[in-house]
């Protein structure tokens, strides 16, 4: 974007070239130099030596700033084995409690029906009609990347990501959608089969992950796109999950809200249908 119309207007370049003796030009020039220095500092960032260093940068970039809760409505498009798509509406509630154990509640359809799932990074509880259908030790690997990393110690983030089988000792530089990224888990950008996590180098947010799926199934290639600024943080509003290059699930978020008051009972399977829910109609 260097030299774009936006940058010329934003930083007063047209003023500098048109009238070098105009009052306030020295102030503009100084501000412009500071901005250029900041951009240069970002561009000069060295490649992190490990995944732990990447996560530490993410943590430090938003210390005390990241949202503690998030709610949104999600349009979910799923590709069935016969090639047809089904489109449903999900209601999602995310929170970072004081104990550091990030929780995600997903309601499949009307929350009053009681169908959904409760996730932590390492466990899940599947609900059917407000009753527990199954509890398993397979969690949601993205909770550490989109929420927990900004609050928890790096050691916890790495532990919670162990199921992805990503080699945290390897980090290289790459590009994603024209932006600089750190790729954790590989030694070459030609490697598209090893487990790996991609982090935007400037924004310090996850943009892609290639991680194992269920046994004997192709790896998931998950893209986090459509980032929108929320206060001083970010939210990926479009998620695409592919297997063997075929989109299996697409997620589109809307009506998101951050730092809303979510009761602990909303994340308790014992009060799954009785807890106050932001999406329930009065």
PDB file of N, CA and C in Angstrom, residues 34 47 54 57-58 77 90 123 191 197 202 258:
ATOM      1  N   UNK A  34       7.950   8.984  12.621  1.00  0.00           N
ATOM      2  CA  UNK A  34       7.661   8.024  13.689  1.00  0.00           C
ATOM      3  C   UNK A  34       6.871   6.842  13.150  1.00  0.00           C
ATOM      4  N   UNK A  47      12.610 -13.897  12.637  1.00  0.00           N
ATOM      5  CA  UNK A  47      11.801 -15.115  12.687  1.00  0.00           C
ATOM      6  C   UNK A  47      11.948 -15.739  14.075  1.00  0.00           C
ATOM      7  N   UNK A  54       6.632 -17.666  19.394  1.00  0.00           N
ATOM      8  CA  UNK A  54       5.482 -17.118  18.665  1.00  0.00           C
ATOM      9  C   UNK A  54       4.330 -16.865  19.626  1.00  0.00           C
ATOM     10  N   UNK A  57       4.843 -13.887  21.868  1.00  0.00           N
ATOM     11  CA  UNK A  57       4.578 -12.627  21.170  1.00  0.00           C
ATOM     12  C   UNK A  57       3.076 -12.368  21.091  1.00  0.00           C
ATOM     13  N   UNK A  58       2.303 -13.403  20.813  1.00  0.00           N
ATOM     14  CA  UNK A  58       0.854 -13.248  20.771  1.00  0.00           C
ATOM     15  C   UNK A  58       0.323 -12.805  22.128  1.00  0.00           C
ATOM     16  N   UNK A  77     -22.339 -24.145   6.913  1.00  0.00           N
ATOM     17  CA  UNK A  77     -22.592 -24.927   5.700  1.00  0.00           C
ATOM     18  C   UNK A  77     -21.713 -26.167   5.746  1.00  0.00           C
ATOM     19  N   UNK A  90     -26.080 -21.811  14.117  1.00  0.00           N
ATOM     20  CA  UNK A  90     -25.563 -22.157  15.427  1.00  0.00           C
ATOM     21  C   UNK A  90     -25.406 -20.887  16.255  1.00  0.00           C
ATOM     22  N   UNK A 123     -11.476 -31.573  26.104  1.00  0.00           N
ATOM     23  CA  UNK A 123     -12.650 -32.410  26.385  1.00  0.00           C
ATOM     24  C   UNK A 123     -13.886 -31.835  25.703  1.00  0.00           C
ATOM     25  N   UNK A 191       6.191 -27.988   2.390  1.00  0.00           N
ATOM     26  CA  UNK A 191       5.604 -29.041   3.223  1.00  0.00           C
ATOM     27  C   UNK A 191       4.159 -28.665   3.540  1.00  0.00           C
ATOM     28  N   UNK A 197       0.856 -24.633  12.193  1.00  0.00           N
ATOM     29  CA  UNK A 197       0.009 -23.533  12.637  1.00  0.00           C
ATOM     30  C   UNK A 197       0.583 -22.240  12.077  1.00  0.00           C
ATOM     31  N   UNK A 202       2.161  -9.618  12.112  1.00  0.00           N
ATOM     32  CA  UNK A 202       1.876  -8.273  12.608  1.00  0.00           C
ATOM     33  C   UNK A 202       0.692  -8.255  13.560  1.00  0.00           C
ATOM     34  N   UNK A 258     -18.577  -8.692  22.341  1.00  0.00           N
ATOM     35  CA  UNK A 258     -17.489  -9.094  23.223  1.00  0.00           C
ATOM     36  C   UNK A 258     -17.693  -8.504  24.616  1.00  0.00           C
TER      37      UNK A 258
END
